[in-house]
Amino acid sequence: DAGVIQSPRHEVTEMGQEVTLRCKPISGHDYLFWYRQTMMRGLELLIYFNNNVPIDDSGMPEDRFSAKMPNASFSTLKIQPSEPRDSAVYFCASSLRAYSGANVLTFGAGSRLTVL
Amino acid sequence: GENVGLHLPTLSVQEGDNSIINCAYSNSASDYFIWYKQESGKGPQFIIDIRSNMDKRQGQRVTVLLNKTVKHLSLQIAATQPGDSAVYFCAEIPFSGYALNFGKGTSLLVTP
């Protein structure tokens, strides 16, 4: 398995532009998570899905952020409009069923977003 | 929400020495505690975990200790190698949830 695949790896955009980050989870995993990492706040959970259904989006900063999972093999995180404070590394992770020690959370390599 | 934090932000050790990375947590309602390693430019990678009904678990060169009385978690790395240089995060999963809550991380630097 190729692991969790994220794209793009790097994105530089201007304030006000729309940003779409993409994630392909590990095949067969039914939990998908979006995290954001900054120096100030560390790793923050934004939202997670179970079987393509959003379960907890309380970590989504504001209405400018939205996430979708149209099918089991694809998810997007969209920021519209983007702001400089959204600059961070965004990670997608997936896991098989609920955490039980054997079902660890596997992370993608991340998408580094810079908003100018 | 509850905090999962780290005592030391940076740790420098010599190659071959043992390393100990500490973590304090405040949520007593956690089922699993996990250590992740993050190398520069990569996503966090699972190292080892421990369930709340245990106080020690060993892996390959790593040991995790859990002290629920003082809500303290530690990761011990034996014979630290240059490849161990990374940021280490502790994380916890509450009984009622599925998502990991991460601490801020400790940077481990291994010098030759």
Short mmCIF file of C-alpha atoms in Angstrom, two decimals:
data_model
loop_
_atom_site.label_atom_id
_atom_site.label_comp_id
_atom_site.label_asym_id
_atom_site.label_seq_id
_atom_site.Cartn_x
_atom_site.Cartn_y
_atom_site.Cartn_z
CA ASP A 1 0.00 0.00 0.00
CA ALA A 2 1.28 3.49 -0.83
CA GLY A 3 0.06 4.88 2.47
CA VAL A 4 -1.97 8.04 2.89
CA ILE A 5 -1.45 10.26 -0.13
CA GLN A 6 -1.82 14.01 0.05
CA SER A 7 -1.64 16.68 -2.61
CA PRO A 8 -0.31 19.18 -3.21
CA ARG A 9 2.82 18.86 -1.09
CA HIS A 10 3.39 22.58 -1.24
CA GLU A 11 1.00 25.41 -2.04
CA VAL A 12 1.74 29.10 -2.11
CA THR A 13 -1.20 31.38 -2.70
CA GLU A 14 -2.33 34.91 -2.13
CA MET A 15 -4.74 36.05 0.50
CA GLY A 16 -8.32 35.74 -0.65
CA GLN A 17 -7.72 32.81 -2.97
CA GLU A 18 -9.43 29.46 -2.62
CA VAL A 19 -7.26 26.53 -1.54
CA THR A 20 -8.17 22.87 -1.94
CA LEU A 21 -6.14 20.14 -0.27
CA ARG A 22 -6.66 16.53 -1.21
CA CYS A 23 -6.26 13.22 0.54
CA LYS A 24 -6.44 9.57 -0.43
CA PRO A 25 -6.62 7.36 2.67
CA ILE A 26 -5.27 3.82 2.93
CA SER A 27 -7.61 1.43 1.20
CA GLY A 28 -9.97 -0.22 3.65
CA HIS A 29 -9.55 2.39 6.36
CA ASP A 30 -12.88 3.76 7.46
CA TYR A 31 -11.70 6.67 9.60
CA LEU A 32 -10.18 9.78 8.06
CA PHE A 33 -8.77 12.74 9.98
CA TRP A 34 -7.58 16.22 9.03
CA TYR A 35 -5.01 17.87 11.27
CA ARG A 36 -3.28 21.24 11.09
CA GLN A 37 0.24 21.80 12.42
CA THR A 38 1.76 25.14 13.37
CA MET A 39 4.65 26.06 15.61
CA MET A 40 2.37 27.93 17.97
CA ARG A 41 -0.40 25.36 18.38
CA GLY A 42 1.19 22.08 17.40
CA LEU A 43 -1.07 19.42 15.88
CA GLU A 44 -4.73 20.36 15.99
CA LEU A 45 -7.56 18.08 14.95
CA LEU A 46 -9.82 19.87 12.49
CA ILE A 47 -12.37 17.23 11.55
CA TYR A 48 -12.75 13.48 11.21
CA PHE A 49 -14.96 11.17 9.20
CA ASN A 50 -16.22 7.65 9.75
CA ASN A 51 -17.44 5.81 6.67
CA ASN A 52 -17.44 9.11 4.75
CA VAL A 53 -19.66 10.84 7.30
CA PRO A 54 -18.29 13.80 9.29
CA ILE A 55 -18.34 12.87 12.97
CA ASP A 56 -16.71 15.80 14.71
CA ASP A 57 -15.93 19.12 13.05
CA SER A 58 -15.58 21.14 16.23
CA GLY A 59 -11.94 21.81 15.40
CA MET A 60 -12.68 23.57 12.13
CA PRO A 61 -11.58 27.16 12.75
CA GLU A 62 -14.40 29.01 11.03
CA ASP A 63 -16.79 28.99 8.14
CA ARG A 64 -13.99 29.59 5.68
CA PHE A 65 -12.97 25.96 6.22
CA SER A 66 -14.93 23.05 4.82
CA ALA A 67 -14.19 19.35 4.37
CA LYS A 68 -15.87 16.69 2.32
CA MET A 69 -15.50 12.99 1.78
CA PRO A 70 -17.52 12.06 -1.31
CA ASN A 71 -16.32 8.44 -1.25
CA ALA A 72 -14.15 6.08 0.75
CA SER A 73 -11.00 6.89 -1.20
CA PHE A 74 -11.02 10.66 -1.36
CA SER A 75 -11.37 13.69 0.88
CA THR A 76 -10.86 17.41 0.42
CA LEU A 77 -10.20 20.27 2.78
CA LYS A 78 -11.10 23.64 1.34
CA ILE A 79 -10.29 27.12 2.58
CA GLN A 80 -12.17 29.98 1.02
CA PRO A 81 -11.09 32.73 1.21
CA SER A 82 -7.61 31.97 2.50
CA GLU A 83 -5.82 34.25 4.96
CA PRO A 84 -2.15 34.48 6.00
CA ARG A 85 -2.97 32.97 9.40
CA ASP A 86 -4.04 29.78 7.62
CA SER A 87 -0.39 29.14 6.73
CA ALA A 88 0.46 25.75 8.22
CA VAL A 89 1.10 22.14 7.36
CA TYR A 90 -2.13 20.21 6.90
CA PHE A 91 -2.05 16.49 7.53
CA CYS A 92 -4.50 13.83 6.56
CA ALA A 93 -4.52 10.55 8.47
CA SER A 94 -6.55 7.37 8.32
CA SER A 95 -7.17 4.35 10.49
CA LEU A 96 -9.02 1.09 10.42
CA ARG A 97 -12.05 1.08 12.68
CA ALA A 98 -11.69 2.54 16.14
CA TYR A 99 -8.30 2.82 17.75
CA SER A 100 -7.35 -0.39 19.48
CA GLY A 101 -3.61 -0.42 19.46
CA ALA A 102 -3.50 -2.57 16.40
CA ASN A 103 -5.32 0.03 14.37
CA VAL A 104 -2.90 2.93 14.46
CA LEU A 105 -3.41 6.31 12.89
CA THR A 106 -1.31 6.56 9.73
CA PHE A 107 -0.40 10.02 8.53
CA GLY A 108 0.29 11.37 5.09
CA ALA A 109 3.34 13.49 4.33
CA GLY A 110 1.35 16.70 4.68
CA SER A 111 0.52 19.72 2.54
CA ARG A 112 2.47 22.85 3.40
CA LEU A 113 0.32 25.92 2.78
CA THR A 114 1.70 29.43 2.62
CA VAL A 115 -0.76 32.29 2.22
CA LEU A 116 0.87 35.59 1.31
CA GLY B 1 -10.46 20.90 26.19
CA GLU B 2 -8.06 18.76 28.12
CA ASN B 3 -4.37 19.35 27.64
CA VAL B 4 -1.69 16.92 26.70
CA GLY B 5 1.61 18.71 27.20
CA LEU B 6 5.33 18.13 27.40
CA HIS B 7 7.81 19.04 30.11
CA LEU B 8 10.80 19.81 27.87
CA PRO B 9 10.65 21.37 24.43
CA THR B 10 14.20 20.28 23.42
CA LEU B 11 16.51 17.47 24.43
CA SER B 12 20.09 16.97 23.30
CA VAL B 13 21.81 13.62 23.90
CA GLN B 14 24.97 11.94 22.76
CA GLU B 15 24.87 8.99 20.45
CA GLY B 16 24.73 5.79 22.43
CA ASP B 17 23.17 7.36 25.51
CA ASN B 18 19.65 6.63 26.65
CA SER B 19 16.97 9.29 26.09
CA ILE B 20 13.91 9.99 28.19
CA ILE B 21 11.12 12.18 26.88
CA ASN B 22 8.37 13.15 29.27
CA CYS B 23 4.75 14.08 28.84
CA ALA B 24 2.10 15.28 31.27
CA TYR B 25 -1.56 14.84 30.57
CA SER B 26 -4.63 16.11 32.35
CA ASN B 27 -7.46 14.00 30.95
CA SER B 28 -7.83 11.01 33.25
CA ALA B 29 -10.54 9.62 30.94
CA SER B 30 -8.11 8.38 28.31
CA ASP B 31 -7.99 4.85 26.98
CA TYR B 32 -4.77 4.86 24.99
CA PHE B 33 -1.57 6.86 25.10
CA ILE B 34 0.60 6.92 22.03
CA TRP B 35 4.03 8.18 21.06
CA TYR B 36 4.67 9.49 17.56
CA LYS B 37 7.93 10.49 15.92
CA GLN B 38 8.05 13.21 13.30
CA GLU B 39 11.09 13.72 11.12
CA SER B 40 11.62 16.93 9.23
CA GLY B 41 9.29 17.24 6.25
CA LYS B 42 7.32 14.12 7.10
CA GLY B 43 4.13 13.22 8.83
CA PRO B 44 4.07 11.77 12.35
CA GLN B 45 4.92 8.10 12.54
CA PHE B 46 3.64 5.69 15.18
CA ILE B 47 6.27 4.42 17.63
CA ILE B 48 4.52 2.69 20.49
CA ASP B 49 1.35 2.89 22.51
CA ILE B 50 0.13 1.85 25.92
CA ARG B 51 -3.35 1.20 27.19
CA SER B 52 -4.55 2.84 30.35
CA ASN B 53 -4.70 -0.49 32.23
CA MET B 54 -0.95 -0.97 31.83
CA ASP B 55 2.01 0.86 33.35
CA LYS B 56 4.82 -0.30 31.08
CA ARG B 57 5.24 -1.52 27.55
CA GLN B 58 8.42 -2.32 25.66
CA GLY B 59 9.20 -2.25 21.99
CA GLN B 60 12.39 -2.39 20.01
CA ARG B 61 14.79 -0.01 21.85
CA VAL B 62 11.81 1.92 23.21
CA THR B 63 9.88 1.67 26.43
CA VAL B 64 6.79 3.63 27.41
CA LEU B 65 5.93 4.14 31.05
CA LEU B 66 2.56 5.32 32.29
CA ASN B 67 1.99 6.71 35.76
CA LYS B 68 -1.70 7.36 36.14
CA THR B 69 -1.34 8.61 39.70
CA VAL B 70 0.54 11.70 38.58
CA LYS B 71 -0.75 11.63 34.99
CA HIS B 72 2.67 11.25 33.50
CA LEU B 73 3.87 9.43 30.40
CA SER B 74 7.46 8.87 29.33
CA LEU B 75 9.26 7.44 26.34
CA GLN B 76 12.65 5.87 26.88
CA ILE B 77 14.92 5.27 23.91
CA ALA B 78 17.87 2.98 24.53
CA ALA B 79 21.23 3.53 22.82
CA THR B 80 20.05 6.62 20.98
CA GLN B 81 21.15 6.84 17.37
CA PRO B 82 21.42 9.81 14.97
CA GLY B 83 18.35 8.50 13.17
CA ASP B 84 16.36 9.06 16.34
CA SER B 85 16.71 12.83 15.91
CA ALA B 86 13.17 14.08 15.43
CA VAL B 87 10.26 15.68 17.22
CA TYR B 88 8.39 13.32 19.51
CA PHE B 89 4.73 13.76 20.35
CA CYS B 90 2.65 12.13 22.98
CA ALA B 91 -1.03 11.75 22.22
CA GLU B 92 -4.06 10.35 23.93
CA ILE B 93 -7.40 8.91 22.93
CA PRO B 94 -10.28 9.34 25.34
CA PHE B 95 -12.57 6.41 26.12
CA SER B 96 -15.39 8.22 24.43
CA GLY B 97 -13.62 9.21 21.25
CA TYR B 98 -11.52 8.08 18.37
CA ALA B 99 -9.33 11.04 17.50
CA LEU B 100 -5.85 11.63 18.85
CA ASN B 101 -5.16 14.73 20.92
CA PHE B 102 -1.50 15.66 20.59
CA GLY B 103 0.90 17.46 22.87
CA LYS B 104 3.17 20.16 21.47
CA GLY B 105 6.21 17.94 20.97
CA THR B 106 9.80 17.57 22.16
CA SER B 107 12.68 17.96 19.77
CA LEU B 108 15.35 15.29 20.26
CA LEU B 109 18.80 16.03 18.89
CA VAL B 110 21.37 13.25 18.87
CA THR B 111 24.95 14.40 18.63
CA PRO B 112 27.83 12.13 17.56
#
